[in-house]
XYZ file of C-alpha atoms in Angstrom:
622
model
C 35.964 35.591 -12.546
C 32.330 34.459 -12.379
C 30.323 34.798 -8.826
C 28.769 31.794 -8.164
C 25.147 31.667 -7.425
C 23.266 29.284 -5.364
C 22.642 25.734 -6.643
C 18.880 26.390 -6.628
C 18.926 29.086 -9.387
C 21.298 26.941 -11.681
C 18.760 24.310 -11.750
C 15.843 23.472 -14.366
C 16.131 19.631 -13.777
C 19.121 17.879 -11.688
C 20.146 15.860 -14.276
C 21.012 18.696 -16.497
C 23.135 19.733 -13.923
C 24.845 16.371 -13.139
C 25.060 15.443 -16.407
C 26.954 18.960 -17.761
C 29.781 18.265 -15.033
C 30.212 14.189 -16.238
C 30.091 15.521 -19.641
C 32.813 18.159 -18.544
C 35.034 15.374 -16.426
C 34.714 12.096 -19.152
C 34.854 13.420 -22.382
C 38.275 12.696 -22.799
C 41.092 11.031 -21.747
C 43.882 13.455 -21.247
C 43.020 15.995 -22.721
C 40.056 17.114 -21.103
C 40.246 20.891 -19.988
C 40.075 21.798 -16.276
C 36.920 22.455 -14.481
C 37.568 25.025 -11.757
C 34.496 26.803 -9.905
C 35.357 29.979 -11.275
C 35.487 28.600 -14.610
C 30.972 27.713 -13.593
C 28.608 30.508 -15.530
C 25.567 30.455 -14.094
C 22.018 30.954 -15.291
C 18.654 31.446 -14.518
C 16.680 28.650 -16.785
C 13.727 29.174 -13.903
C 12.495 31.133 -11.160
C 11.614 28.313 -8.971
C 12.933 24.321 -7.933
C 11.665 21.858 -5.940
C 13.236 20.586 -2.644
C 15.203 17.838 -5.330
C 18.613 20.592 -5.219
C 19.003 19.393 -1.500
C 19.217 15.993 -2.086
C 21.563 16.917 -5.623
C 23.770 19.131 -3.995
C 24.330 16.440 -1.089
C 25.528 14.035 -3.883
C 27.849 16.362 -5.374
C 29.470 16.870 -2.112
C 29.690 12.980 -1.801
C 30.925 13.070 -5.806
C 33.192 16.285 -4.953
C 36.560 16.495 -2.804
C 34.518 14.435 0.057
C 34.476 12.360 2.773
C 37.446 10.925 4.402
C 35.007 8.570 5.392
C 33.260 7.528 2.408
C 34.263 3.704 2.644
C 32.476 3.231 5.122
C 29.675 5.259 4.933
C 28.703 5.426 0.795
C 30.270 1.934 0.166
C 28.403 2.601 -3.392
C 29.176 5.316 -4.450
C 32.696 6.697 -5.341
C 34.023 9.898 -5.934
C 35.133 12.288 -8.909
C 38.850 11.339 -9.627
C 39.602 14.693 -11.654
C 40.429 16.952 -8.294
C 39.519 20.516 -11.333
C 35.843 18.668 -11.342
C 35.740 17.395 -7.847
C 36.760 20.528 -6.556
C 34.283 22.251 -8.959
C 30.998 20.302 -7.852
C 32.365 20.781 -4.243
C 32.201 24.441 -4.411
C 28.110 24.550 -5.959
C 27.489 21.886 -3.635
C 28.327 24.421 -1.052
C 27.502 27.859 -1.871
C 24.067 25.764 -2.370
C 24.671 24.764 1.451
C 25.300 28.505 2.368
C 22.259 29.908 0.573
C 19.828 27.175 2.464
C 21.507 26.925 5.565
C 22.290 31.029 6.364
C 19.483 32.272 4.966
C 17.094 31.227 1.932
C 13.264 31.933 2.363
C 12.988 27.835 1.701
C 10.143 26.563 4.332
C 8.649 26.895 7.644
C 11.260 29.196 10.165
C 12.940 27.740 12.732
C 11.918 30.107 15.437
C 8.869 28.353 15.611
C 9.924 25.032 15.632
C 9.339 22.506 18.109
C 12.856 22.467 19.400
C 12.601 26.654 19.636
C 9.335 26.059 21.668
C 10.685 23.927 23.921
C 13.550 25.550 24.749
C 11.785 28.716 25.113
C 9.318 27.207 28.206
C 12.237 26.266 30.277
C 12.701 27.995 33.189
C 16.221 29.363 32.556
C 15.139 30.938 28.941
C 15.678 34.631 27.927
C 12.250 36.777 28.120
C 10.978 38.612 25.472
C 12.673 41.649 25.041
C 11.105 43.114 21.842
C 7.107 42.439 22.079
C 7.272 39.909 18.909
C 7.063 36.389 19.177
C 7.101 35.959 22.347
C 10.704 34.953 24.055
C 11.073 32.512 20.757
C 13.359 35.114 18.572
C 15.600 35.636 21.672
C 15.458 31.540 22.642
C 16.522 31.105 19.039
C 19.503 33.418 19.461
C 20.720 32.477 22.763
C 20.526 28.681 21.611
C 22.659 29.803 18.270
C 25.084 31.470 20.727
C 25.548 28.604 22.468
C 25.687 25.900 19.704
C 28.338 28.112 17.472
C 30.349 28.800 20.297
C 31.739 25.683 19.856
C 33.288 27.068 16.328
C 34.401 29.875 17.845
C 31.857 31.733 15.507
C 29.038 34.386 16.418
C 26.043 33.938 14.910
C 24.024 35.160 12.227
C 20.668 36.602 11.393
C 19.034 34.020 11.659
C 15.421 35.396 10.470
C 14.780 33.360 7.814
C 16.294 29.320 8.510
C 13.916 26.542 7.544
C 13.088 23.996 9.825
C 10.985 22.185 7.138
C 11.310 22.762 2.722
C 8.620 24.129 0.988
C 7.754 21.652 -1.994
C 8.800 24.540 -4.223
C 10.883 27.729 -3.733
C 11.824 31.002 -5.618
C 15.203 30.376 -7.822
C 15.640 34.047 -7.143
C 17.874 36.236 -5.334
C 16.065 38.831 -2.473
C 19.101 40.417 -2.598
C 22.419 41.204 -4.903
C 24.699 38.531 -4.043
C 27.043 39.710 -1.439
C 29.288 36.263 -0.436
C 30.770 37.921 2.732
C 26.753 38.830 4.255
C 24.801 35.584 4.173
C 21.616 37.558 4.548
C 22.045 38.157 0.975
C 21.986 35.171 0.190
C 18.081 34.521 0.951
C 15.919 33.856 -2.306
C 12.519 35.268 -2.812
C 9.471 33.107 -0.482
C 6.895 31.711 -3.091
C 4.434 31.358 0.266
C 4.478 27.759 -0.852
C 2.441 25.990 2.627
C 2.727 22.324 0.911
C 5.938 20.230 2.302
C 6.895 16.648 0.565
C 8.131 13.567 2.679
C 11.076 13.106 0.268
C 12.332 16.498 0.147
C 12.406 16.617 3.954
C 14.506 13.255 3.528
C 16.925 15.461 1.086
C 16.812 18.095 3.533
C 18.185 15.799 5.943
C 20.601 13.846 4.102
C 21.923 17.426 3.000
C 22.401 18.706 6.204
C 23.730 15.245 7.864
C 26.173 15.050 4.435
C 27.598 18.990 4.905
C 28.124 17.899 9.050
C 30.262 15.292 7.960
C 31.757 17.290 5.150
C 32.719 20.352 7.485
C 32.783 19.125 11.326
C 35.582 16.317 11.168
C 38.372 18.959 11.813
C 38.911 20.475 15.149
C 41.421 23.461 15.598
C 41.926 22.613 19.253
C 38.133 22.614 20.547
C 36.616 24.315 17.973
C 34.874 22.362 15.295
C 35.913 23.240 11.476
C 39.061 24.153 9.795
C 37.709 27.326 10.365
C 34.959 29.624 11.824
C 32.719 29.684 8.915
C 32.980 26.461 7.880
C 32.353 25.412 11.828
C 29.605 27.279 11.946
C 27.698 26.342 8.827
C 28.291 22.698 9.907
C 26.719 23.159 13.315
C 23.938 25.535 11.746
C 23.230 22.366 9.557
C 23.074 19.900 12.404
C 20.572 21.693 14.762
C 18.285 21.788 11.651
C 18.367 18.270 11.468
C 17.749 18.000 14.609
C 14.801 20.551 14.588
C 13.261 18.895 11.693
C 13.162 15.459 12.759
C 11.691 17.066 16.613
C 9.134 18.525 13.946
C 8.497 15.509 12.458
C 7.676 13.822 15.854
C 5.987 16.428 17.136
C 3.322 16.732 14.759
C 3.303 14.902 11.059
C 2.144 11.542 12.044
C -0.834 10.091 10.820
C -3.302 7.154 11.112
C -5.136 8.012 8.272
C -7.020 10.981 9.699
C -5.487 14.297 11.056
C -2.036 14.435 11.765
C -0.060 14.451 15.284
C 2.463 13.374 17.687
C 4.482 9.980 17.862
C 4.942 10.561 21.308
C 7.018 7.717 22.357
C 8.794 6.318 19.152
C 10.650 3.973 20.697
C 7.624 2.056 22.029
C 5.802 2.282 18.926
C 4.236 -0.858 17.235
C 2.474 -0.542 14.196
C 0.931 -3.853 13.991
C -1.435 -3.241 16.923
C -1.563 0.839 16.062
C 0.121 1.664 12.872
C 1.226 5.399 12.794
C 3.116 6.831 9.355
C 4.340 10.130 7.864
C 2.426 11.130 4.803
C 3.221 11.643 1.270
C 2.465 14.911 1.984
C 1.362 17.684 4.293
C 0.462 21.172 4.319
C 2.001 23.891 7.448
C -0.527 26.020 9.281
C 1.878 29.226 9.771
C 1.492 30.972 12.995
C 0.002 34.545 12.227
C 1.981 35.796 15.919
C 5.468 34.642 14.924
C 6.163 35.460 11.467
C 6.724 32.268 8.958
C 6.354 29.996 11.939
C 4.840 26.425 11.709
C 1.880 26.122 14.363
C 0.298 22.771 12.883
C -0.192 20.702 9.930
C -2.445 18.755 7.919
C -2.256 16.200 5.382
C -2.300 17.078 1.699
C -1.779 13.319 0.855
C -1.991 10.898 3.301
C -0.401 7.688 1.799
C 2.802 5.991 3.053
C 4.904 6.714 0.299
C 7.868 4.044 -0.321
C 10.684 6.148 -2.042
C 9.813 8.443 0.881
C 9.646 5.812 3.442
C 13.416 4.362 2.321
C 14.946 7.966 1.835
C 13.975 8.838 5.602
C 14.588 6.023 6.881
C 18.651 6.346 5.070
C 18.670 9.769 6.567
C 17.869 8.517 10.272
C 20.505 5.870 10.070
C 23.052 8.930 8.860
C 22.294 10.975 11.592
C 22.556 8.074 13.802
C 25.875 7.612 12.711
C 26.659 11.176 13.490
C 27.570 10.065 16.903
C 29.298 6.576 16.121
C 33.106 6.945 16.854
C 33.790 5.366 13.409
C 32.735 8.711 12.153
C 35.762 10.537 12.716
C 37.810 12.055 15.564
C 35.369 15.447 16.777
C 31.485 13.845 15.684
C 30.723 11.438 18.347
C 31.092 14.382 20.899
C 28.443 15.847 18.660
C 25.722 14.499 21.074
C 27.156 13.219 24.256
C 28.067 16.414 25.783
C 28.735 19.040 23.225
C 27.260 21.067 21.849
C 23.833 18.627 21.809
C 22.573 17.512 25.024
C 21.085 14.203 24.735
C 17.591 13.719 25.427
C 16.105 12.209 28.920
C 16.272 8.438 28.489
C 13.335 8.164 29.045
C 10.296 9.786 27.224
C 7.667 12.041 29.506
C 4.157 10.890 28.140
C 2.449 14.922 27.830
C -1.259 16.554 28.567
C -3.371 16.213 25.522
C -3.331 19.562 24.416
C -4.139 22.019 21.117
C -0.709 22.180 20.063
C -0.008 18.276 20.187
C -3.414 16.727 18.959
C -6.385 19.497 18.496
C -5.281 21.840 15.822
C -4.424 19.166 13.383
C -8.164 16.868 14.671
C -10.272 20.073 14.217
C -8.483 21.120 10.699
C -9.061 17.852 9.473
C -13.029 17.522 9.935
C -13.713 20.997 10.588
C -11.215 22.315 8.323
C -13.467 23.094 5.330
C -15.678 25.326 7.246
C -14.040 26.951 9.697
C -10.192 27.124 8.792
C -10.292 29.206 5.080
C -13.737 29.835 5.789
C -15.725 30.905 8.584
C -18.805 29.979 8.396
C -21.418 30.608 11.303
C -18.828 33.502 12.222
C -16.304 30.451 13.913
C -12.782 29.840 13.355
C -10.503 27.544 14.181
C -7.386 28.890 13.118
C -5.843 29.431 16.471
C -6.791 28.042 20.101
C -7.967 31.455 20.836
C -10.324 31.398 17.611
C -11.206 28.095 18.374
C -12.388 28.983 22.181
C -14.353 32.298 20.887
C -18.094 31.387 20.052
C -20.064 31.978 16.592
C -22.793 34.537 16.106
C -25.640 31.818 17.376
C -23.484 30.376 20.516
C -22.569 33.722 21.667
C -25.987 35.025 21.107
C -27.021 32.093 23.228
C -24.395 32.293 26.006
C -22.882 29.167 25.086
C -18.988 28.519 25.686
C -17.419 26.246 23.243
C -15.089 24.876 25.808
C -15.311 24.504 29.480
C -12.180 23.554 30.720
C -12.855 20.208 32.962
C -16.499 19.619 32.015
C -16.604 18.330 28.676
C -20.834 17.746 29.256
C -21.454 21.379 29.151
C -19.348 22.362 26.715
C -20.933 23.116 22.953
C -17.867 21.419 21.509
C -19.089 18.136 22.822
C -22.561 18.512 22.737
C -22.025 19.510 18.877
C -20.354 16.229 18.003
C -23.091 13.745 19.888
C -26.720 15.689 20.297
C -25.985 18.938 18.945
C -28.849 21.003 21.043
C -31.445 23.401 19.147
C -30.894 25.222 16.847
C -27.472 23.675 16.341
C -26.360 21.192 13.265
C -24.750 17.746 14.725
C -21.334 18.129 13.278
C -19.153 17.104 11.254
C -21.784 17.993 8.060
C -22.317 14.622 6.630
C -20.870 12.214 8.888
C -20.275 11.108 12.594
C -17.575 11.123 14.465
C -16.297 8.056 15.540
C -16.574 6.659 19.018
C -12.626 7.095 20.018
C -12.816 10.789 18.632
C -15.103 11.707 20.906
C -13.416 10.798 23.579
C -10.152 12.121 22.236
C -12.022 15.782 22.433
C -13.898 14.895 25.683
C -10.309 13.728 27.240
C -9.283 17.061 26.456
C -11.338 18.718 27.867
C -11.979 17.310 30.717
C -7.448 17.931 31.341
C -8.196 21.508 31.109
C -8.641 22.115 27.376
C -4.822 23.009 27.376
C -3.201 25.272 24.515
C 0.411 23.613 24.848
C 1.505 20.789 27.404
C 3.037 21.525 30.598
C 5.591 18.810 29.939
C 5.920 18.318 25.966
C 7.429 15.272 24.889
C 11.284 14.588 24.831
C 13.062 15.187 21.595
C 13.859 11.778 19.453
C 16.804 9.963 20.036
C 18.977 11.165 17.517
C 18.435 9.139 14.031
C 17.832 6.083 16.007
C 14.140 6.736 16.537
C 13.780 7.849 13.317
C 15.564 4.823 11.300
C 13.601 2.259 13.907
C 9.947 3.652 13.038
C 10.952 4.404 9.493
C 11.705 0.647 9.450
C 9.164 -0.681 11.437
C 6.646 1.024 9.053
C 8.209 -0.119 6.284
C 8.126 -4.035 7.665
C 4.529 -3.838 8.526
C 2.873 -1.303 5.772
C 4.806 -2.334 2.468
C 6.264 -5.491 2.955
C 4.537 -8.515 1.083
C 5.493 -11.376 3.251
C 4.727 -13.797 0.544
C 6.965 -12.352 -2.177
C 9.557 -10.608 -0.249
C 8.736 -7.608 -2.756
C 7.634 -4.053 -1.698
C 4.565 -1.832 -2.411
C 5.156 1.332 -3.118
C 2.860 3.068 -2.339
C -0.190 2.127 0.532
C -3.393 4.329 0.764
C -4.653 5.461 3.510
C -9.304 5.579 3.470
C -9.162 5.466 7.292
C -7.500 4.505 10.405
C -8.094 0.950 9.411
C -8.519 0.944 5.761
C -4.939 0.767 4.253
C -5.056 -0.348 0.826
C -1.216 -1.535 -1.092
C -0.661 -0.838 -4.262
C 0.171 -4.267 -5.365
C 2.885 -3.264 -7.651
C 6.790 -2.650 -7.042
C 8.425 -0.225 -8.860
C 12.455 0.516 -9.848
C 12.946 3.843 -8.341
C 10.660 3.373 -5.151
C 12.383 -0.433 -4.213
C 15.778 0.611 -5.180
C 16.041 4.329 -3.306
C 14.604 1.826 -0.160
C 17.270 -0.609 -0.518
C 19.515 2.345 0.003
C 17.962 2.831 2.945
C 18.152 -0.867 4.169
C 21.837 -1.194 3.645
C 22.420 0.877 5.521
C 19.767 0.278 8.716
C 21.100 -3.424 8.654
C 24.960 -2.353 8.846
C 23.765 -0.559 12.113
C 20.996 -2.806 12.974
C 20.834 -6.097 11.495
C 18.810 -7.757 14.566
C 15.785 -5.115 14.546
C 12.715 -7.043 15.041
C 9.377 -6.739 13.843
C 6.802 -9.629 13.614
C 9.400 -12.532 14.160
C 11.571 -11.468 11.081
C 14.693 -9.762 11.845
C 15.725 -6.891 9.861
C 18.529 -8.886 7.960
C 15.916 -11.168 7.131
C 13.642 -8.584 5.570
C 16.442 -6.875 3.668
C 17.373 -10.656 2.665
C 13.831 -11.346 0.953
C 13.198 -7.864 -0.686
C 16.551 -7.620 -2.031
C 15.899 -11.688 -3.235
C 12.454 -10.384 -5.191
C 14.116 -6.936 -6.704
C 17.204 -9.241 -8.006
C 14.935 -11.699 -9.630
C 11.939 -9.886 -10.856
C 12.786 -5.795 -10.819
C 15.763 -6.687 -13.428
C 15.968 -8.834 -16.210
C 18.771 -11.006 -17.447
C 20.597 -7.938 -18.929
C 20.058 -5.642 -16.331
C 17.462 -3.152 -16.989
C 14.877 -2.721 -14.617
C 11.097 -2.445 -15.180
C 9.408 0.193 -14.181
C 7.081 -1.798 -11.968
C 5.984 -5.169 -11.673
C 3.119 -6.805 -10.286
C 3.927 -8.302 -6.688
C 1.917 -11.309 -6.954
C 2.593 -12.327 -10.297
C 6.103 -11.031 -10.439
C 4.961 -10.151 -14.192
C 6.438 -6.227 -15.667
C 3.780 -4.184 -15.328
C 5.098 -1.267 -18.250
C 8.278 -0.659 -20.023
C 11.393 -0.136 -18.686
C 12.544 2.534 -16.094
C 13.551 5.228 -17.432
C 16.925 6.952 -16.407
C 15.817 8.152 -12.838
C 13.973 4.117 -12.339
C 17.227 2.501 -13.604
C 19.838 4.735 -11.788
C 17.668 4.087 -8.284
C 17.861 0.672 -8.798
C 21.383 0.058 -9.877
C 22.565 2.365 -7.040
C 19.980 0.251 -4.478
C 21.634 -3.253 -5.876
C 25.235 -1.840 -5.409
C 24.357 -0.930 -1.643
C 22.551 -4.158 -0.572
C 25.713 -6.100 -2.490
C 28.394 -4.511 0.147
C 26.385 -5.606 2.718
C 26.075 -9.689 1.478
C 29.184 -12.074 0.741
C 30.414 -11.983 -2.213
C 28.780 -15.610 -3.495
C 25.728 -13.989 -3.203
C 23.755 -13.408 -6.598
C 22.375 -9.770 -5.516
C 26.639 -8.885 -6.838
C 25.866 -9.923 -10.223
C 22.777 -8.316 -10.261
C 23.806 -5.581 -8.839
C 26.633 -5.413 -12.105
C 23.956 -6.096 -14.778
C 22.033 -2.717 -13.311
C 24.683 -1.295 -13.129
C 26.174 -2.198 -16.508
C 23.049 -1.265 -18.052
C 22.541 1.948 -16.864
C 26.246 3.089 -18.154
C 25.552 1.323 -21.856
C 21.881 2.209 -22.277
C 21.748 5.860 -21.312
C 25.096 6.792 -22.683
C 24.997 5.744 -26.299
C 27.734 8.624 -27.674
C 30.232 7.681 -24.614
C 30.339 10.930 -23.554
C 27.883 11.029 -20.493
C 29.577 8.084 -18.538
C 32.841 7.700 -20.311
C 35.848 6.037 -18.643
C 39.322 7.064 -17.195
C 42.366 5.176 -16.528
C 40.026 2.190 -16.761
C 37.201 2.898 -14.266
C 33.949 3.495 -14.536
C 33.675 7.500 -14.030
């Protein structure tokens, strides 16, 4: 018998891995052998992945022994029909799900989350009872106490959880594999500080995919078939949860520094447009070990394929709670074990931990983050409050708390005083930044808000601004088509790309069949979201694909002219899979089906010349 290992270190690219199990299930009619997971040898092709295993192992789960659900939920894609193979990409899918989940080294650690933090200021949490972190470690445990409770399960160490995925992460064990001990099960932390918009999305859909997978049985009031798999389902859900509060809390950005979204559900990005970047680095807390404490952006565009794949993942956590989703889920989040959120949001102090860290980092970042220069730091409020060798030498406070006039930190930014520099080097601050800091100041200069923000709603709030941003950042009202990517040169500089590409407009229409199944009277600009979906999937149908079905690999909006060759495998796959989505959700007259069929058609003739990859069985497309 061969241990399995976790999906991560059997991965050089996922296709390699997708395609050995279709090559394994279609290469014969009949007389194919059986897959069984024992029957998996693993290897080591590389010591480190990228956060793409999430988002493959939740398709193998979706390809594996499944969903109950599926029909309505994946309406495009359908399952393995050999139950050897099903069962076989089942079983990576979730010793993957264990390894991540229980205990991988794979981002940012939930203690220090935004959800942990919270928790931890309320009146009725546990004090600190070791000296280290505060009262976080033992908020983190209580809270896992009380959420696996409802499996019946106790919980585990819990030392190492991501709330966030590194961009890349060690393939390699920390430990010899030892299946019964999930702490064992944690790879090696490449101290990787660079997180990517789409692999959060992957971390989501993986998480909302193994909640679904594991949490539709109850054995009386206990969620699961079993302890374990109760518990792993749960885990998974409160790290949804905790990433998307992260999210919210602290990623958002108007083409400057990054922050809150404090009221999503108000939000209105035509008058004040607000997006989550491409990508962003995590400042780690040096206090709470592996903790984030802020971030900054790394690459500040509104990414499309990101963009669609979050805003898929918000409407399947939304749908978490719908009562279509099966007998136990809905109770998910109206009374157990998830509280819901206030109805109503509570608009916080402008402090360091909601706006501050990330302003300073961005335009005073270069000197006085990495470096110090002057002797000043702003790595931490306390840093940040402790003068340089010329202010101290002077008797000069940086801050004083109510009075932003005699504070240097003002006075630095507008008429920086002998012998002081006006800062930042280079450039002036803007009018509104100034009074951003000044406001600050002048409510105390406050390391963390009295009253922080509620947590999002949820999915909802997350499908609504992902699709609000979407209507009003990459839409092309003309065309109907959608850029895919829009830079960001300042908080009112956005520049589209002008071209639409295969894999960026077809992951998105994933996203969009599903948002206007839930949602098809959204409303942005005096379009409805069925009428959006309506005119993008109207341009991808006539101009992404051509009359045999392959799809270019981007074409100019205005013209609707190719830009380059064909998509490759990854361009044509998103697309096909994007055209089959947006045709359940249209009557069948309607031309996106045949389009959707030509994609489709193309993608099984053109990248499977031998007939092995994508062969057929009892008369079906495998």
């Amino acid at each position: 018998m061969t241990t399995r290992l976790p999906l991560a270190n059997l991965l050089v690219g996922s296709a390699v891995v997708a395609a050995a199990f279709a090559t394994a299930a279609c290469s014969g009619s009949g007389s194919t052998p059986a897959v069984t997971p024992d029957a998996i040898t693993p290897t080591i092709a590389s010591t480190v992945v990228d956060g793409g295993s999430d988002g493959l192992a939740a398709e193998l789960l979706l390809a594996g022994t499944g969903d109950p659900g599926r029909a309505q939920w994946h309406q495009e894609q359908r399952p393995v029909s050999d139950p050897d193979v099903a069962a076989a990409l089942d079983a990576l899918a979730l010793d993957h799900v264990r390894s991540t989940v229980l205990g991988a080294a794979g981002g940012p650690n939930l203690v220090g989350s935004a959800l942990v933090r919270r928790l931890a200021g309320a009146t009725t949490a546990p004090p600190d009872s070791n000296g280290r972190s505060g009262n976080l470690d033992e908020t983190l445990r209580a809270e896992a106490e009380r959420v696996l409770a409802f499996a019946g399960a106790a919980p585990p160490g819990l030392e190492t959880v991501p709330v966030l995925p590194w961009q890349s992460r060690s393939a390699e064990l920390a430990a010899a594999l030892t299946p019964a001990d999930n702490t064992s099960w944690a790879t090696l932390d490449l101290g990787q500080q660079g997180v990517r918009l789409a692999d959060v999305a992957r971390f989501l859909e993986l998480r909302i995919t193994v909640a679904r997978r594991l949490l539709g049985e109850l054995r009386r009031t206990y969620y699961g078939r079993d302890a374990a798999a109760g518990a792993l389902g749960l885990l998974a859900v409160q790290q949804a949860l905790a990433a998307e509060d992260a999210l919210f809390s602290g990623v958002f950005t108007a083409g400057g520094p990054l922050g809150a979204l404090v009221a999503p559900a108000e939000y209105d990005p035509l008058t004040a447009p607000r997006w989550l970047p491409a990508e962003f680095a995590v400042d780690l807390d040096p206090a709470v070990a592996g903790a984030p404490a802020g971030y900054a952006p790394l690459e500040g565009a509104s990414d499309l394929a990101a963009l669609g794949a979050m805003l898929r993942a918000g409407v399947e956590l939304s749908e978490l709670g719908d009562p279509t989703a099966g007998p136990a889920l809905p109770g998910l989040f109206r009374f157990r074990p998830f509280a819901p959120p206030p109805s109503e949001p509570v608009i916080p102090v402008l402090s360091w931990d909601s706006e501050m860290r990330g302003f300073l980092r961005f335009h005073c970042g270069e000197c006085h983050y990495d470096e110090q220069f002057g002797g000043y730091s702003i790595r931490s409020y306390e840093e940040m409050r402790t003068p340089g060798f010329t202010a101290e030498s002077l008797n000069l406070q940086i801050v004083v708390p109510g009075d932003h006039e005699a504070s240097l930190l003002h006075q630095i930014v507008t008429n920086a005083p002998f012998p002081f520099t006006q800062m930042p080097l280079g450039g002036q601050l803007l009018a509104p930044e100034i009074e951003l800091i000044d406001r600050w100041i002048d409510e105390g200069a406050v390391e963390s808000s009295p009253e922080p923000p509620a947590p999002p709603q949820p999915g909802d709030d997350l499908a609504v601004v992902s699709f609000r941003n979407l209507a009003a950042l990459h839409f092309d009202a003309a065309t109907g088509a959608l850029h895919h990517r829009v830079e960001a040169n300042g908080p009112a500089d956005f520049t589209p790309s002008g071209l639409a590409t295969a894999t960026a407009t077809g992951r998105t229409l994933r996203g969009l069949a599903a948002f206007v199944r839930r949602r098809p009277d959204e409303e942005l600009a005096g379009r409805t979201a069925m009428q959006y979906f309506d005119a993008i999937v109207g341009f991808a149908s006539r101009h992404q694909v051509d009359p045999e079905g392959a799809a270019y690999d981007a074409v100019e909006i205005f013209t609707g002219a190719p830009a380059g060759p064909a998509a490759d495998l990854r361009g044509q796959a998103a697309m096909a899979a994007g055209l089959l989505a947006a045709a359940a959700q249209l009557p069948a007259q309607s031309p996106v089906h045949a389009a959707a069929g030509r994609a489709a058609r193309y993608l099984l003739d053109a990248f499977d010349a031998g007939g092995d990859l994508f062969g057929e069985r009892a008369g079906e497309p495998a």
